[in-house]
Structures are given as structure tokens and as C-alpha cells.
PDB file of C-alpha atoms and ligand atoms in Angstrom:
ATOM      1  CA  UNK M  84     135.182  56.136 148.199  1.00 58.00           C
ATOM      2  CA  UNK M  85     134.396  53.229 145.862  1.00 61.00           C
ATOM      3  CA  UNK M  86     133.778  51.069 148.905  1.00 64.00           C
ATOM      4  CA  UNK M  87     131.316  53.600 150.301  1.00 63.00           C
ATOM      5  CA  UNK M  88     129.474  53.750 146.977  1.00 61.00           C
ATOM      6  CA  UNK M  89     129.210  49.968 146.856  1.00 59.00           C
ATOM      7  CA  UNK M  90     127.822  49.970 150.405  1.00 58.00           C
ATOM      8  CA  UNK M  91     125.195  52.559 149.476  1.00 56.00           C
ATOM      9  CA  UNK M  92     124.257  50.629 146.308  1.00 57.00           C
ATOM     10  CA  UNK M  93     123.958  47.393 148.272  1.00 55.00           C
ATOM     11  CA  UNK M  94     121.766  48.987 150.949  1.00 55.00           C
ATOM     12  CA  UNK M  95     119.479  50.436 148.260  1.00 56.00           C
ATOM     13  CA  UNK M  96     119.192  47.091 146.483  1.00 61.00           C
ATOM     14  CA  UNK M  97     118.116  45.420 149.716  1.00 89.00           C
ATOM     15  CA  UNK M  98     115.438  47.971 150.546  1.00 94.00           C
ATOM     16  CA  UNK M  99     111.873  47.745 149.362  1.00 97.00           C
ATOM     17  CA  UNK M 100     109.479  50.697 149.268  1.00 97.00           C
ATOM     18  CA  UNK M 101     105.888  50.783 148.134  1.00 98.00           C
ATOM     19  CA  UNK M 102     102.547  52.484 148.764  1.00 98.00           C
ATOM     20  CA  UNK M 103      99.478  50.300 148.991  1.00 98.00           C
ATOM     21  CA  UNK M 104      95.745  50.378 149.733  1.00 98.00           C
ATOM     22  CA  UNK M 105      92.769  48.049 149.891  1.00 97.00           C
ATOM     23  CA  UNK M 106      89.683  48.469 147.750  1.00 95.00           C
ATOM     24  CA  UNK M 107      86.546  48.977 149.831  1.00 96.00           C
ATOM     25  CA  UNK M 108      83.613  47.280 148.126  1.00 91.00           C
ATOM     26  CA  UNK M 109      81.254  49.211 150.461  1.00 94.00           C
ATOM     27  CA  UNK M 110      82.689  52.705 149.903  1.00 95.00           C
ATOM     28  CA  UNK M 111      83.816  51.935 146.319  1.00 89.00           C
ATOM     29  CA  UNK M 112      87.181  53.620 146.867  1.00 93.00           C
ATOM     30  CA  UNK M 113      90.698  52.735 148.075  1.00 95.00           C
ATOM     31  CA  UNK M 114      91.095  52.793 151.880  1.00 97.00           C
ATOM     32  CA  UNK M 115      93.883  51.965 154.374  1.00 96.00           C
ATOM     33  CA  UNK M 116      96.435  53.804 152.215  1.00 97.00           C
ATOM     34  CA  UNK M 117      99.906  53.222 153.658  1.00 97.00           C
ATOM     35  CA  UNK M 118     103.600  53.540 152.868  1.00 97.00           C
ATOM     36  CA  UNK M 119     105.588  50.371 153.398  1.00 97.00           C
ATOM     37  CA  UNK M 120     109.352  50.211 153.877  1.00 97.00           C
ATOM     38  CA  UNK M 121     110.765  46.745 154.293  1.00 96.00           C
ATOM     39  CA  UNK M 122     113.777  44.744 153.204  1.00 95.00           C
ATOM     40  CA  UNK M 123     114.133  42.239 150.395  1.00 92.00           C
ATOM     41  CA  UNK M 124     114.908  39.500 152.882  1.00 93.00           C
ATOM     42  CA  UNK M 125     111.597  40.024 154.684  1.00 95.00           C
ATOM     43  CA  UNK M 126     109.258  40.061 151.674  1.00 96.00           C
ATOM     44  CA  UNK M 127     106.201  37.872 152.131  1.00 97.00           C
ATOM     45  CA  UNK M 128     105.007  35.407 149.503  1.00 97.00           C
ATOM     46  CA  UNK M 129     102.287  37.827 148.400  1.00 97.00           C
ATOM     47  CA  UNK M 130     104.721  40.783 148.237  1.00 98.00           C
ATOM     48  CA  UNK M 131     107.030  38.702 146.056  1.00 97.00           C
ATOM     49  CA  UNK M 132     104.276  37.557 143.702  1.00 96.00           C
ATOM     50  CA  UNK M 133     104.687  34.895 141.042  1.00 95.00           C
ATOM     51  CA  UNK M 134     106.611  36.782 138.345  1.00 95.00           C
ATOM     52  CA  UNK M 135     110.362  36.382 138.788  1.00 93.00           C
ATOM     53  CA  UNK M 136     112.022  39.762 139.388  1.00 95.00           C
ATOM     54  CA  UNK M 137     108.719  41.659 139.673  1.00 97.00           C
ATOM     55  CA  UNK M 138     107.716  42.261 143.285  1.00 98.00           C
ATOM     56  CA  UNK M 139     105.590  45.058 144.779  1.00 98.00           C
ATOM     57  CA  UNK M 140     108.815  47.031 145.418  1.00 98.00           C
ATOM     58  CA  UNK M 141     109.363  50.375 143.645  1.00 97.00           C
ATOM     59  CA  UNK M 142     112.971  49.231 143.236  1.00 96.00           C
ATOM     60  CA  UNK M 143     111.900  46.609 140.642  1.00 97.00           C
ATOM     61  CA  UNK M 144     110.103  49.183 138.483  1.00 98.00           C
ATOM     62  CA  UNK M 145     111.274  51.496 135.748  1.00 98.00           C
ATOM     63  CA  UNK M 146     109.648  54.486 134.055  1.00 98.00           C
ATOM     64  CA  UNK M 147     108.801  54.330 130.349  1.00 98.00           C
ATOM     65  CA  UNK M 148     107.709  57.315 128.268  1.00 97.00           C
ATOM     66  CA  UNK M 149     105.946  56.552 124.996  1.00 96.00           C
ATOM     67  CA  UNK M 150     104.218  59.172 122.835  1.00 94.00           C
ATOM     68  CA  UNK M 151     104.832  61.625 125.690  1.00 96.00           C
ATOM     69  CA  UNK M 152     102.965  59.485 128.247  1.00 97.00           C
ATOM     70  CA  UNK M 153     104.953  58.202 131.245  1.00 98.00           C
ATOM     71  CA  UNK M 154     104.168  55.190 133.424  1.00 98.00           C
ATOM     72  CA  UNK M 155     105.973  52.655 135.593  1.00 98.00           C
ATOM     73  CA  UNK M 156     106.357  48.992 134.732  1.00 98.00           C
ATOM     74  CA  UNK M 157     108.460  46.092 136.045  1.00 98.00           C
ATOM     75  CA  UNK M 158     111.965  46.403 134.617  1.00 97.00           C
ATOM     76  CA  UNK M 159     111.876  42.760 133.463  1.00 96.00           C
ATOM     77  CA  UNK M 160     108.838  43.456 131.247  1.00 96.00           C
ATOM     78  CA  UNK M 161     109.734  46.938 130.090  1.00 97.00           C
ATOM     79  CA  UNK M 162     111.363  45.981 126.791  1.00 96.00           C
ATOM     80  CA  UNK M 163     108.350  43.973 125.583  1.00 96.00           C
ATOM     81  CA  UNK M 164     105.910  46.677 126.655  1.00 97.00           C
ATOM     82  CA  UNK M 165     108.007  49.377 125.023  1.00 97.00           C
ATOM     83  CA  UNK M 166     108.207  47.423 121.733  1.00 96.00           C
ATOM     84  CA  UNK M 167     104.455  46.822 121.643  1.00 96.00           C
ATOM     85  CA  UNK M 168     103.458  50.395 122.452  1.00 97.00           C
ATOM     86  CA  UNK M 169     106.053  51.911 120.125  1.00 97.00           C
ATOM     87  CA  UNK M 170     104.653  49.782 117.306  1.00 96.00           C
ATOM     88  CA  UNK M 171     101.096  50.917 118.132  1.00 96.00           C
ATOM     89  CA  UNK M 172     102.248  54.528 118.122  1.00 96.00           C
ATOM     90  CA  UNK M 173     103.988  53.982 114.760  1.00 96.00           C
ATOM     91  CA  UNK M 174     100.711  52.632 113.326  1.00 95.00           C
ATOM     92  CA  UNK M 175      98.926  55.819 114.410  1.00 95.00           C
ATOM     93  CA  UNK M 176      97.065  54.348 117.393  1.00 96.00           C
ATOM     94  CA  UNK M 177      96.440  57.241 119.842  1.00 97.00           C
ATOM     95  CA  UNK M 178      98.098  56.575 123.222  1.00 97.00           C
ATOM     96  CA  UNK M 179      96.412  58.986 125.644  1.00 96.00           C
ATOM     97  CA  UNK M 180      96.618  57.255 129.036  1.00 98.00           C
ATOM     98  CA  UNK M 181      98.945  54.464 130.142  1.00 98.00           C
ATOM     99  CA  UNK M 182      99.114  52.995 133.629  1.00 98.00           C
ATOM    100  CA  UNK M 183     101.263  50.075 134.728  1.00 98.00           C
ATOM    101  CA  UNK M 184     102.667  49.695 138.265  1.00 98.00           C
ATOM    102  CA  UNK M 185     100.068  50.607 140.910  1.00 97.00           C
ATOM    103  CA  UNK M 186     100.144  48.648 144.159  1.00 98.00           C
ATOM    104  CA  UNK M 187      96.790  47.836 145.735  1.00 98.00           C
ATOM    105  CA  UNK M 188      94.567  45.019 146.891  1.00 97.00           C
ATOM    106  CA  UNK M 189      91.707  45.101 144.420  1.00 93.00           C
ATOM    107  CA  UNK M 190      90.999  41.423 143.813  1.00 91.00           C
ATOM    108  CA  UNK M 191      90.371  38.173 145.629  1.00 93.00           C
ATOM    109  CA  UNK M 192      88.030  37.394 148.528  1.00 95.00           C
ATOM    110  CA  UNK M 193      86.281  40.184 150.492  1.00 96.00           C
ATOM    111  CA  UNK M 194      86.985  40.330 154.245  1.00 97.00           C
ATOM    112  CA  UNK M 195      84.588  41.208 157.118  1.00 97.00           C
ATOM    113  CA  UNK M 196      85.206  44.944 156.604  1.00 96.00           C
ATOM    114  CA  UNK M 197      84.248  44.666 152.934  1.00 97.00           C
ATOM    115  CA  UNK M 198      87.853  45.002 151.744  1.00 97.00           C
ATOM    116  CA  UNK M 199      89.523  43.120 148.897  1.00 96.00           C
ATOM    117  CA  UNK M 200      92.429  41.005 150.119  1.00 97.00           C
ATOM    118  CA  UNK M 201      94.750  40.253 147.167  1.00 97.00           C
ATOM    119  CA  UNK M 202      97.214  42.335 145.149  1.00 97.00           C
ATOM    120  CA  UNK M 203      96.273  42.972 141.506  1.00 96.00           C
ATOM    121  CA  UNK M 204      98.804  42.242 138.749  1.00 97.00           C
ATOM    122  CA  UNK M 205      99.389  46.013 138.529  1.00 98.00           C
ATOM    123  CA  UNK M 206     100.887  45.738 142.027  1.00 98.00           C
ATOM    124  CA  UNK M 207     103.882  43.897 140.569  1.00 98.00           C
ATOM    125  CA  UNK M 208     104.189  46.089 137.471  1.00 98.00           C
ATOM    126  CA  UNK M 209     103.242  43.246 135.116  1.00 97.00           C
ATOM    127  CA  UNK M 210      99.913  44.704 133.913  1.00 97.00           C
ATOM    128  CA  UNK M 211      99.183  47.749 131.803  1.00 98.00           C
ATOM    129  CA  UNK M 212      96.012  49.762 131.201  1.00 98.00           C
ATOM    130  CA  UNK M 213      95.658  51.485 127.820  1.00 98.00           C
ATOM    131  CA  UNK M 214      93.399  54.542 127.394  1.00 98.00           C
ATOM    132  CA  UNK M 215      91.154  53.901 130.407  1.00 98.00           C
ATOM    133  CA  UNK M 216      88.726  56.656 129.404  1.00 98.00           C
ATOM    134  CA  UNK M 217      87.895  54.741 126.197  1.00 98.00           C
ATOM    135  CA  UNK M 218      88.217  51.141 127.387  1.00 98.00           C
ATOM    136  CA  UNK M 219      86.191  50.638 130.552  1.00 98.00           C
ATOM    137  CA  UNK M 220      86.074  47.808 133.071  1.00 96.00           C
ATOM    138  CA  UNK M 221      82.662  46.127 133.190  1.00 97.00           C
ATOM    139  CA  UNK M 222      80.984  43.531 135.362  1.00 94.00           C
ATOM    140  CA  UNK M 223      77.754  41.579 134.854  1.00 96.00           C
ATOM    141  CA  UNK M 224      79.281  41.048 131.432  1.00 97.00           C
ATOM    142  CA  UNK M 225      79.631  37.436 130.269  1.00 96.00           C
ATOM    143  CA  UNK M 226      79.493  38.816 126.736  1.00 95.00           C
ATOM    144  CA  UNK M 227      79.639  42.503 125.875  1.00 95.00           C
ATOM    145  CA  UNK M 228      76.162  44.057 125.546  1.00 95.00           C
ATOM    146  CA  UNK M 229      74.262  47.156 126.780  1.00 94.00           C
ATOM    147  CA  UNK M 230      73.342  45.272 129.976  1.00 95.00           C
ATOM    148  CA  UNK M 231      77.005  45.155 131.123  1.00 97.00           C
ATOM    149  CA  UNK M 232      77.724  47.471 134.063  1.00 97.00           C
ATOM    150  CA  UNK M 233      80.598  49.977 133.733  1.00 97.00           C
ATOM    151  CA  UNK M 234      82.581  50.098 136.995  1.00 91.00           C
ATOM    152  CA  UNK M 235      85.805  51.921 136.019  1.00 92.00           C
ATOM    153  CA  UNK M 236      87.014  54.081 133.123  1.00 96.00           C
ATOM    154  CA  UNK M 237      84.928  55.242 130.158  1.00 98.00           C
ATOM    155  CA  UNK M 238      82.372  53.447 128.009  1.00 98.00           C
ATOM    156  CA  UNK M 239      83.867  51.038 125.466  1.00 97.00           C
ATOM    157  CA  UNK M 240      83.160  51.577 121.789  1.00 96.00           C
ATOM    158  CA  UNK M 241      85.485  49.604 119.513  1.00 95.00           C
ATOM    159  CA  UNK M 242      84.956  52.070 116.632  1.00 96.00           C
ATOM    160  CA  UNK M 243      86.512  55.027 118.491  1.00 96.00           C
ATOM    161  CA  UNK M 244      90.178  55.938 117.854  1.00 96.00           C
ATOM    162  CA  UNK M 245      92.148  54.764 120.877  1.00 97.00           C
ATOM    163  CA  UNK M 246      89.756  51.920 121.698  1.00 98.00           C
ATOM    164  CA  UNK M 247      91.443  48.514 122.036  1.00 98.00           C
ATOM    165  CA  UNK M 248      90.352  46.114 119.300  1.00 96.00           C
ATOM    166  CA  UNK M 249      91.047  42.391 118.826  1.00 94.00           C
ATOM    167  CA  UNK M 250      93.740  43.359 116.257  1.00 94.00           C
ATOM    168  CA  UNK M 251      95.549  45.416 118.891  1.00 95.00           C
ATOM    169  CA  UNK M 252      95.179  42.603 121.416  1.00 96.00           C
ATOM    170  CA  UNK M 253      96.895  40.290 118.866  1.00 96.00           C
ATOM    171  CA  UNK M 254      99.945  42.561 118.849  1.00 96.00           C
ATOM    172  CA  UNK M 255     100.182  42.389 122.670  1.00 96.00           C
ATOM    173  CA  UNK M 256      99.736  38.612 122.463  1.00 96.00           C
ATOM    174  CA  UNK M 257     102.926  38.257 120.391  1.00 95.00           C
ATOM    175  CA  UNK M 258     104.768  39.712 123.442  1.00 93.00           C
ATOM    176  CA  UNK M 259     103.019  37.416 125.940  1.00 95.00           C
ATOM    177  CA  UNK M 260     100.213  39.701 127.136  1.00 97.00           C
ATOM    178  CA  UNK M 261      96.575  38.615 127.274  1.00 97.00           C
ATOM    179  CA  UNK M 262      93.692  41.054 126.927  1.00 97.00           C
ATOM    180  CA  UNK M 263      91.224  41.717 129.732  1.00 97.00           C
ATOM    181  CA  UNK M 264      88.547  42.378 127.094  1.00 96.00           C
ATOM    182  CA  UNK M 265      88.445  38.643 126.356  1.00 94.00           C
ATOM    183  CA  UNK M 266      88.291  37.357 129.938  1.00 90.00           C
ATOM    184  CA  UNK M 267      85.933  34.463 130.543  1.00 91.00           C
ATOM    185  CA  UNK M 268      83.353  35.128 133.263  1.00 93.00           C
ATOM    186  CA  UNK M 269      81.520  38.230 134.486  1.00 95.00           C
ATOM    187  CA  UNK M 270      84.209  40.872 133.969  1.00 94.00           C
ATOM    188  CA  UNK M 271      85.493  42.497 130.797  1.00 97.00           C
ATOM    189  CA  UNK M 272      88.443  44.866 131.307  1.00 97.00           C
ATOM    190  CA  UNK M 273      88.983  46.443 127.904  1.00 98.00           C
ATOM    191  CA  UNK M 274      91.923  48.668 128.979  1.00 98.00           C
ATOM    192  CA  UNK M 275      93.902  45.847 130.613  1.00 98.00           C
ATOM    193  CA  UNK M 276      96.780  43.586 129.506  1.00 97.00           C
ATOM    194  CA  UNK M 277      98.775  41.152 131.645  1.00 96.00           C
ATOM    195  CA  UNK M 278     100.450  37.746 131.258  1.00 94.00           C
ATOM    196  CA  UNK M 279      97.226  36.038 132.423  1.00 89.00           C
ATOM    197  CA  UNK M 280      94.704  38.644 131.211  1.00 86.00           C
ATOM    198  CA  UNK M 281      93.200  39.163 134.690  1.00 88.00           C
TER     199      UNK M 281
HETATM  200 ZN1   ZN F  80      94.402  46.967 134.614  1.00 79.14          ZN
END
């Protein structure tokens, strides 16, 4: 009996399941949605990613519930994320929407079909979006101004409750997360935190 349980546990640990898609820059939506079942031993370099213990596999993720909002995040990062968000909640910051693990190719070069070709940091469960409807993703936005173009989420207004401010970004920084609202270059992603910020 114990032997059988160990066998089952071992088989589970070696499996890798995930659902993925590619972002179509022409249709402005995810396409080529597919379920992938593979084994740990066969993971490619891109499936493994660069964060130890955080691959695209569902098996590396855990579910956190904070202020009644549930999301998935890489198990290795869950303690730091939980501490940060619990502290925000304690300070009265409204947590309405949280999204972590979400596999998909939404960055990198665009192929001949107009599809993005690289996994985002969300794909590995090492990025988190906070209150997307209040903290939009913009392009054409070297510095934030009315000429920036909103491409995802809701308009950003730092005075609204639930909007991410530099003070909130500082709290994430103490746990090793950089803010997408301070990215150099054309994009500002006010909802987004990850180890690199992008
Ligand atoms: Zn994000």
C-alpha cells in the first residue's frame, strides 16, 4: 500500500501539465490555445525558465487566497507574495483582483503569423498583477502622460484607492519584486510585479 502510494506520488511529481497560448498582435487576442502534458525530464529550456523551481508546470504552483481573492503563484515565491499582500491588506489597501500564474507567449519577437514567441514571467508563476482594472498596461509611454496608450486593464490614476503607488512598490521591493510602473522604455505596466519588473 505504502509502496503504491509512493509510486503514484513519484509519477505525479514527474508529470508536467499546463495550458498555453500565443498572443496574436494582429487579432489582439490569445490564439493557438492548447493543453500540454509532458514530463519533467523532457522540459525544454524555455519551459524551465530561469527561476529555479518555477517552471511553466501547474505542479510547481500553489493557490493563495488573500482578502478573499484567490490566485496561483510559484510555490517558491508564495511566502514572499503572501507576506507583501497580507501587509497591504492590513494597511487597508483594497485588493480586488490578483493574478499570478498564467501561461502564455505574450512577449519577445513577433513571428510571420504575427504571434509573440516568448513566455511572459506570469507563465512561470513569478509575476503578479494587482487590481488590473485600476492599474493599466500602457505603451507609447516613456513617461506617464495623457498621450500614453492603454492596451490592457483600466486607466491608471494614482489617487484612486487600489491604485499602485510608489510607496506600495517599495513594499514589494523589500521582497525582491520590481514594479512594472517604473519600467524604462515604451511600456508602463502599473498592475505588474516580478523579479525583473518586466
Ligand atoms: Zn503582469
